[in-house]
Amino acid sequence: MSRANLILRLMAIGAVIIGVAGLFAYAAGWLRPRALTPARIADTFELVSGLHPGVRRNHAKGVCVSGHFDSNGQGVALSKASIFQPGRTPVIGRFSLSGGQPYAADAPDTVRGMGILFKLRDGEEWRTAMINLPVFPVRTPQAFNEQLLATRPDRTTGKPDPAKVTAFVARYPESAPAMQLIRSRPISSGFENSTFNSVNAFRFINAVGARLSVRWSMVPAQPFAPPSTSDSGPAAKNYLFDALIASIHRRPLEWRLVVTIAQPHDPTDDATIPWPADRPHVDVGTLTIDRVESDDTSPARDINFDPLLLPNGIAASADPLLSARSAVYSQSFTRREGEAKEPSAVSPAETAR
Ligand code: HEM
């Protein structure tokens, strides 16, 4: 090969390497200093809550659980996912409170989370992370990031700066009705009698290829009770988790998995908008939770409840929150798995019988 040819080849290889490095740099946001990337949203959580090594950047405080799901077969017509065939599927999960502070005191209005990983019989998995809100307060990841900053407690008052909250709602007017709905929701006494909602829409595909837009909810068999208003002094720091642990030790807890089916014009890319109450609901089976364990000892600590880890027969909708959630959960997971762990606020002694 001539010297000129060799130089040309080396230049071509160099150009390919620089091109690939450029694409990585672009994807990471290094070439767009103002772009919102998954890493920057993870940084925002660290900014507003402080850095707590080894724990989730959101829903930091939690306990792990396990049990099973009994399908009643009603879901087979809606989705070909094998979980809907009649029969039992083991699950592992985690109950949590929103926010990045692993030692925050439990409070009735803190958003409650339920993460569930269904272990399907063919080796597939379905992971879902749900909350006890009827809708989400924001429509886009940009709005979510700005909301985190706008509602950050002020250093002197310990409360969000009302001017920042007003400016946020002015920029994202779709959040005002969503926040109103969230404020007026009935709050139950604990995790065990909370309804947990997927909030985001998904697609179900059945065996003949028919597609439906759906949302789902875990509806508790445990009866609703309002939060206790007894005046017996300040509540214990972990009172919501302690009550959940005590009730699982008393008897298995149950939730019905209820699928809501959208009509053609219902929004499937906007989690701030509820669907009309008359949409069909299909009860597809029962989730039973019969074991509880601390984050410190359970394998669920090391699970990322990525909402896009879906089995064949369930697919993402066009909701922009879904891909953002998946990417930010991955950031959080990668960071926390590479760090030494802080002990969980809900210790193994607390979850032991
Ligand atoms: C752009 C919007 C959102 C962002 C950026 C976000 C971010 C996060 C992050 C970083 C984690 C920790 C992940 C880990 O380390 O494993 C997390 C956990 C969680 N998120 Fe989100 N989230 C968003 C929206 C939502 C929505 C809409 C829901 C519910 C419908 C939700 C429910 C949960 C739950 C239940 C957990 C705890 C799961 C567990 O126990 O591991 N999030 N979120």
XYZ file of C-alpha atoms and ligand atoms in Angstrom:
396
model
C 0.000 0.000 0.000
C 1.371 3.438 -0.913
C 2.159 5.959 1.818
C -0.614 8.293 0.520
C -3.154 5.452 0.665
C -2.116 4.558 4.193
C -2.513 8.190 5.325
C -5.957 8.357 3.684
C -7.052 5.160 5.450
C -5.774 6.382 8.809
C -7.621 9.680 8.297
C -10.830 7.804 7.475
C -10.485 5.645 10.628
C -9.764 8.813 12.658
C -12.882 10.496 11.225
C -15.049 7.498 12.182
C -13.645 7.494 15.745
C -14.179 11.261 16.113
C -17.713 10.882 14.677
C -18.633 8.118 17.158
C -17.104 10.066 20.065
C -19.090 13.119 18.890
C -22.330 11.112 18.907
C -21.631 9.905 22.470
C -20.796 13.473 23.546
C -24.032 14.703 21.929
C -26.106 11.978 23.605
C -24.516 12.834 26.969
C -25.417 16.509 26.469
C -21.777 17.711 26.532
C -22.226 19.557 23.226
C -25.531 21.106 24.416
C -24.740 22.637 27.800
C -28.385 23.633 28.367
C -29.942 20.318 27.208
C -31.829 18.283 29.778
C -30.298 14.792 29.913
C -31.120 11.829 32.202
C -27.873 12.545 34.103
C -28.937 16.151 34.689
C -32.313 15.047 36.086
C -30.451 12.651 38.414
C -28.207 15.602 39.381
C -31.329 17.659 40.197
C -32.490 14.964 42.643
C -29.036 15.109 44.300
C -29.188 18.893 44.423
C -32.606 19.074 46.103
C -32.232 16.090 48.472
C -28.474 15.920 49.069
C -26.263 12.995 48.119
C -27.104 9.753 49.950
C -24.698 7.065 48.736
C -26.087 3.717 47.690
C -29.761 4.692 47.768
C -32.359 5.513 45.114
C -32.297 9.140 43.959
C -36.096 9.169 44.303
C -38.332 6.966 46.473
C -35.242 6.582 48.654
C -37.074 5.291 51.745
C -38.755 1.920 51.378
C -39.240 -1.706 52.376
C -39.088 -4.779 50.200
C -41.824 -7.387 49.890
C -42.648 -10.578 48.045
C -45.665 -12.725 47.250
C -47.574 -13.814 44.142
C -50.128 -12.794 41.542
C -53.102 -15.054 40.721
C -54.458 -14.367 37.241
C -58.192 -15.049 36.790
C -57.885 -15.312 32.978
C -59.908 -12.118 32.290
C -56.795 -10.400 30.889
C -56.237 -12.984 28.116
C -58.626 -11.185 25.740
C -56.772 -7.897 26.326
C -53.113 -8.951 26.119
C -51.115 -11.979 25.039
C -48.669 -11.466 27.958
C -48.328 -14.880 29.616
C -49.009 -13.362 33.035
C -52.702 -13.119 32.105
C -53.063 -16.879 31.487
C -54.892 -18.349 34.493
C -52.383 -19.330 37.171
C -49.874 -18.071 39.714
C -46.832 -15.822 39.114
C -44.257 -15.039 41.845
C -43.543 -11.358 42.530
C -40.957 -9.299 44.363
C -41.660 -5.667 45.162
C -40.967 -2.556 47.168
C -43.172 -0.014 48.959
C -41.670 3.463 49.130
C -42.189 7.134 49.847
C -41.282 9.685 47.179
C -38.319 11.995 47.646
C -34.588 11.515 47.723
C -34.130 11.572 51.514
C -33.788 8.040 52.905
C -34.271 9.132 56.551
C -37.220 11.523 56.090
C -40.047 11.087 58.613
C -43.179 9.367 57.239
C -46.023 11.792 56.497
C -49.573 11.068 55.298
C -49.423 13.218 52.165
C -45.983 12.074 50.933
C -46.536 10.195 47.671
C -46.580 6.417 48.267
C -45.057 4.037 45.740
C -45.442 0.351 44.943
C -42.857 -1.295 42.650
C -43.650 -4.838 41.455
C -41.566 -7.260 39.408
C -43.649 -10.164 38.052
C -41.494 -13.247 37.251
C -43.298 -14.735 34.261
C -43.134 -18.509 33.730
C -41.240 -18.218 30.410
C -38.348 -16.226 31.942
C -39.799 -12.847 30.950
C -40.373 -10.070 33.492
C -42.922 -7.286 33.897
C -41.763 -4.419 36.076
C -44.099 -1.633 37.107
C -43.719 1.289 39.536
C -47.039 2.822 40.603
C -48.061 5.642 42.946
C -51.101 6.565 45.032
C -51.880 9.632 42.879
C -54.779 9.716 40.385
C -52.695 11.668 37.810
C -49.121 12.971 37.600
C -48.549 16.682 38.328
C -46.462 17.234 35.173
C -46.666 16.195 31.514
C -43.013 16.234 30.439
C -39.573 15.455 31.890
C -38.641 19.153 31.492
C -41.596 20.160 33.652
C -40.694 17.442 36.190
C -37.143 18.779 36.500
C -38.391 22.352 36.920
C -40.988 21.257 39.466
C -38.255 19.589 41.552
C -36.342 22.889 41.571
C -39.422 25.093 42.142
C -40.674 23.048 45.117
C -37.249 22.727 46.755
C -37.605 23.816 50.420
C -36.225 27.291 51.064
C -33.174 27.315 53.420
C -34.725 29.765 55.873
C -38.438 28.809 55.902
C -38.023 25.067 55.224
C -40.957 25.404 52.785
C -41.065 25.878 48.988
C -40.869 29.529 47.897
C -44.483 30.376 46.819
C -43.208 32.766 44.121
C -41.234 29.941 42.471
C -44.245 27.616 42.612
C -46.482 30.304 41.036
C -43.919 30.901 38.271
C -43.733 27.140 37.645
C -47.525 26.781 37.272
C -47.600 29.807 34.950
C -45.048 28.082 32.692
C -46.855 24.716 32.824
C -50.597 25.519 33.044
C -51.566 21.838 32.551
C -50.153 21.224 36.049
C -52.753 23.432 37.818
C -55.805 21.124 37.291
C -53.631 18.048 37.936
C -52.393 19.499 41.233
C -55.984 20.377 42.171
C -57.052 16.748 41.563
C -54.074 15.497 43.584
C -54.848 17.847 46.496
C -58.500 16.736 46.611
C -57.778 12.967 46.535
C -58.820 10.936 49.560
C -55.694 9.856 51.451
C -55.881 6.516 53.262
C -54.329 5.620 56.615
C -51.472 3.542 55.223
C -49.766 1.654 52.415
C -51.994 -1.380 52.952
C -55.237 0.420 52.023
C -53.810 2.638 49.257
C -54.686 2.325 45.572
C -51.564 2.433 43.396
C -51.914 3.660 39.793
C -49.735 3.238 36.700
C -50.637 6.876 35.880
C -48.846 6.596 32.501
C -50.725 4.891 29.645
C -49.471 1.682 28.017
C -50.561 -0.493 25.071
C -51.918 -4.029 25.395
C -51.631 -6.317 22.345
C -53.662 -9.535 22.280
C -53.093 -12.840 20.458
C -54.792 -11.624 17.239
C -52.835 -8.347 17.232
C -55.663 -6.099 18.502
C -54.266 -3.078 20.389
C -55.786 -1.233 23.339
C -54.580 1.793 25.288
C -54.713 1.083 28.999
C -53.774 2.274 32.452
C -53.781 -0.063 35.450
C -54.321 0.163 39.193
C -53.696 -2.026 42.232
C -56.919 -1.692 44.255
C -56.614 -2.815 47.899
C -58.843 -5.495 49.411
C -58.045 -3.853 52.784
C -60.855 -1.363 53.542
C -60.285 2.379 53.288
C -59.683 4.258 56.533
C -58.674 7.919 56.790
C -55.343 8.859 58.409
C -55.508 8.760 62.188
C -56.186 12.137 63.785
C -55.483 10.978 67.344
C -53.544 13.493 69.383
C -51.228 11.016 71.122
C -48.048 12.996 70.480
C -45.808 13.059 67.407
C -46.001 10.020 65.133
C -42.999 7.663 65.077
C -40.611 8.429 62.214
C -41.381 5.186 60.378
C -45.046 4.865 61.385
C -46.350 4.153 57.850
C -43.738 1.442 57.236
C -44.162 -0.024 60.741
C -47.939 -0.314 60.197
C -47.373 -2.012 56.821
C -44.886 -4.470 58.367
C -47.259 -5.268 61.251
C -50.185 -5.898 58.899
C -48.154 -8.220 56.615
C -47.103 -10.160 59.739
C -50.763 -10.452 60.789
C -52.068 -11.757 57.435
C -51.273 -11.586 53.693
C -52.361 -8.317 52.053
C -54.250 -8.298 48.730
C -54.761 -5.934 45.815
C -56.919 -6.478 42.675
C -55.093 -5.630 39.450
C -57.674 -3.544 37.532
C -57.056 -2.533 33.896
C -58.818 0.607 32.574
C -59.412 0.670 28.813
C -59.216 4.011 26.968
C -61.623 5.164 24.256
C -60.040 6.290 20.962
C -59.801 9.997 21.872
C -58.615 9.631 25.472
C -55.139 11.169 25.838
C -52.421 8.530 26.111
C -49.440 10.902 26.077
C -50.465 13.161 28.948
C -50.355 11.774 32.504
C -51.842 14.994 33.946
C -55.293 14.182 32.488
C -57.595 11.549 34.044
C -59.765 9.409 31.765
C -63.547 9.644 32.254
C -64.786 7.447 35.105
C -67.134 5.443 32.822
C -64.286 3.734 30.925
C -64.392 -0.083 31.138
C -62.470 -1.614 34.031
C -61.344 -5.254 33.885
C -60.294 -7.068 37.066
C -57.532 -9.416 35.864
C -56.398 -11.007 39.124
C -55.160 -10.672 42.686
C -51.762 -9.603 44.025
C -50.934 -11.168 47.407
C -48.080 -9.798 49.521
C -47.050 -12.125 52.359
C -43.377 -11.347 53.159
C -41.568 -8.155 54.101
C -37.833 -7.448 54.387
C -35.551 -4.452 54.895
C -33.819 -2.825 51.903
C -30.588 -3.889 53.695
C -31.154 -7.623 53.159
C -33.582 -7.989 50.239
C -32.572 -8.553 46.593
C -35.255 -5.928 45.736
C -32.813 -3.245 46.868
C -30.838 -4.001 43.714
C -33.800 -3.978 41.332
C -34.522 -1.081 39.020
C -38.325 -0.958 38.640
C -37.913 0.385 35.093
C -41.429 1.041 33.718
C -40.300 0.016 30.221
C -39.284 -3.507 31.210
C -42.384 -5.050 29.673
C -43.307 -8.579 28.552
C -44.422 -9.471 25.040
C -48.074 -8.267 24.889
C -47.526 -4.981 26.770
C -45.851 -1.986 25.087
C -45.098 1.666 25.861
C -47.472 4.464 24.843
C -46.281 7.776 23.398
C -46.229 9.328 26.898
C -42.927 11.292 27.035
C -42.536 10.520 30.751
C -41.980 6.814 30.082
C -38.679 6.984 28.199
C -37.470 9.709 30.584
C -38.321 7.545 33.592
C -36.517 4.565 32.110
C -33.373 6.609 31.387
C -33.310 8.404 34.769
C -33.984 5.193 36.753
C -31.001 3.700 34.931
C -28.839 6.703 35.943
C -29.976 6.368 39.548
C -29.403 2.603 39.517
C -25.908 2.889 38.016
C -24.897 5.568 40.528
C -26.265 3.771 43.597
C -24.904 0.359 42.631
C -21.394 1.838 42.394
C -21.521 3.379 45.882
C -21.067 2.062 49.446
C -24.558 1.634 50.961
C -26.070 3.692 53.770
C -28.133 1.481 56.131
C -31.880 1.613 55.503
C -34.049 3.733 57.836
C -36.300 0.660 58.124
C -33.840 -1.827 59.587
C -33.861 -5.649 59.425
C -34.761 -5.641 63.157
C -37.856 -3.575 62.348
C -39.049 -5.898 59.563
C -38.398 -9.090 61.607
C -41.456 -10.713 63.088
C -40.002 12.155 34.614
C -40.673 11.628 35.624
C -40.003 10.782 36.677
C -38.694 10.712 37.074
C -37.533 11.524 36.539
C -38.596 9.717 38.113
C -37.422 9.349 38.751
C -37.270 8.280 39.606
C -35.999 7.752 40.099
C -34.634 8.337 39.787
C -36.267 6.669 40.860
C -35.264 5.753 41.556
C -34.900 4.606 40.583
C -33.897 3.604 41.141
O -32.819 3.999 41.623
O -34.182 2.384 41.067
C -37.702 6.518 40.896
C -38.356 5.566 41.605
C -39.718 5.414 41.567
N -40.635 6.086 40.784
Fe -40.242 7.605 39.528
N -39.848 9.179 38.343
C -40.724 9.799 37.478
C -42.068 9.560 37.365
C -42.739 8.589 38.039
C -44.113 8.225 37.836
C -45.058 8.834 36.789
C -44.385 7.211 38.710
C -45.631 6.403 38.928
C -46.611 6.272 38.128
C -43.183 6.933 39.462
C -43.054 5.978 40.445
C -41.884 5.598 41.053
C -41.792 4.573 42.064
C -42.931 3.776 42.676
C -40.425 4.457 42.384
C -39.811 3.509 43.412
C -39.527 2.167 42.793
C -38.614 1.383 43.708
O -39.027 1.084 44.846
O -37.495 1.100 43.278
N -42.201 7.771 39.030
N -38.303 7.512 40.123
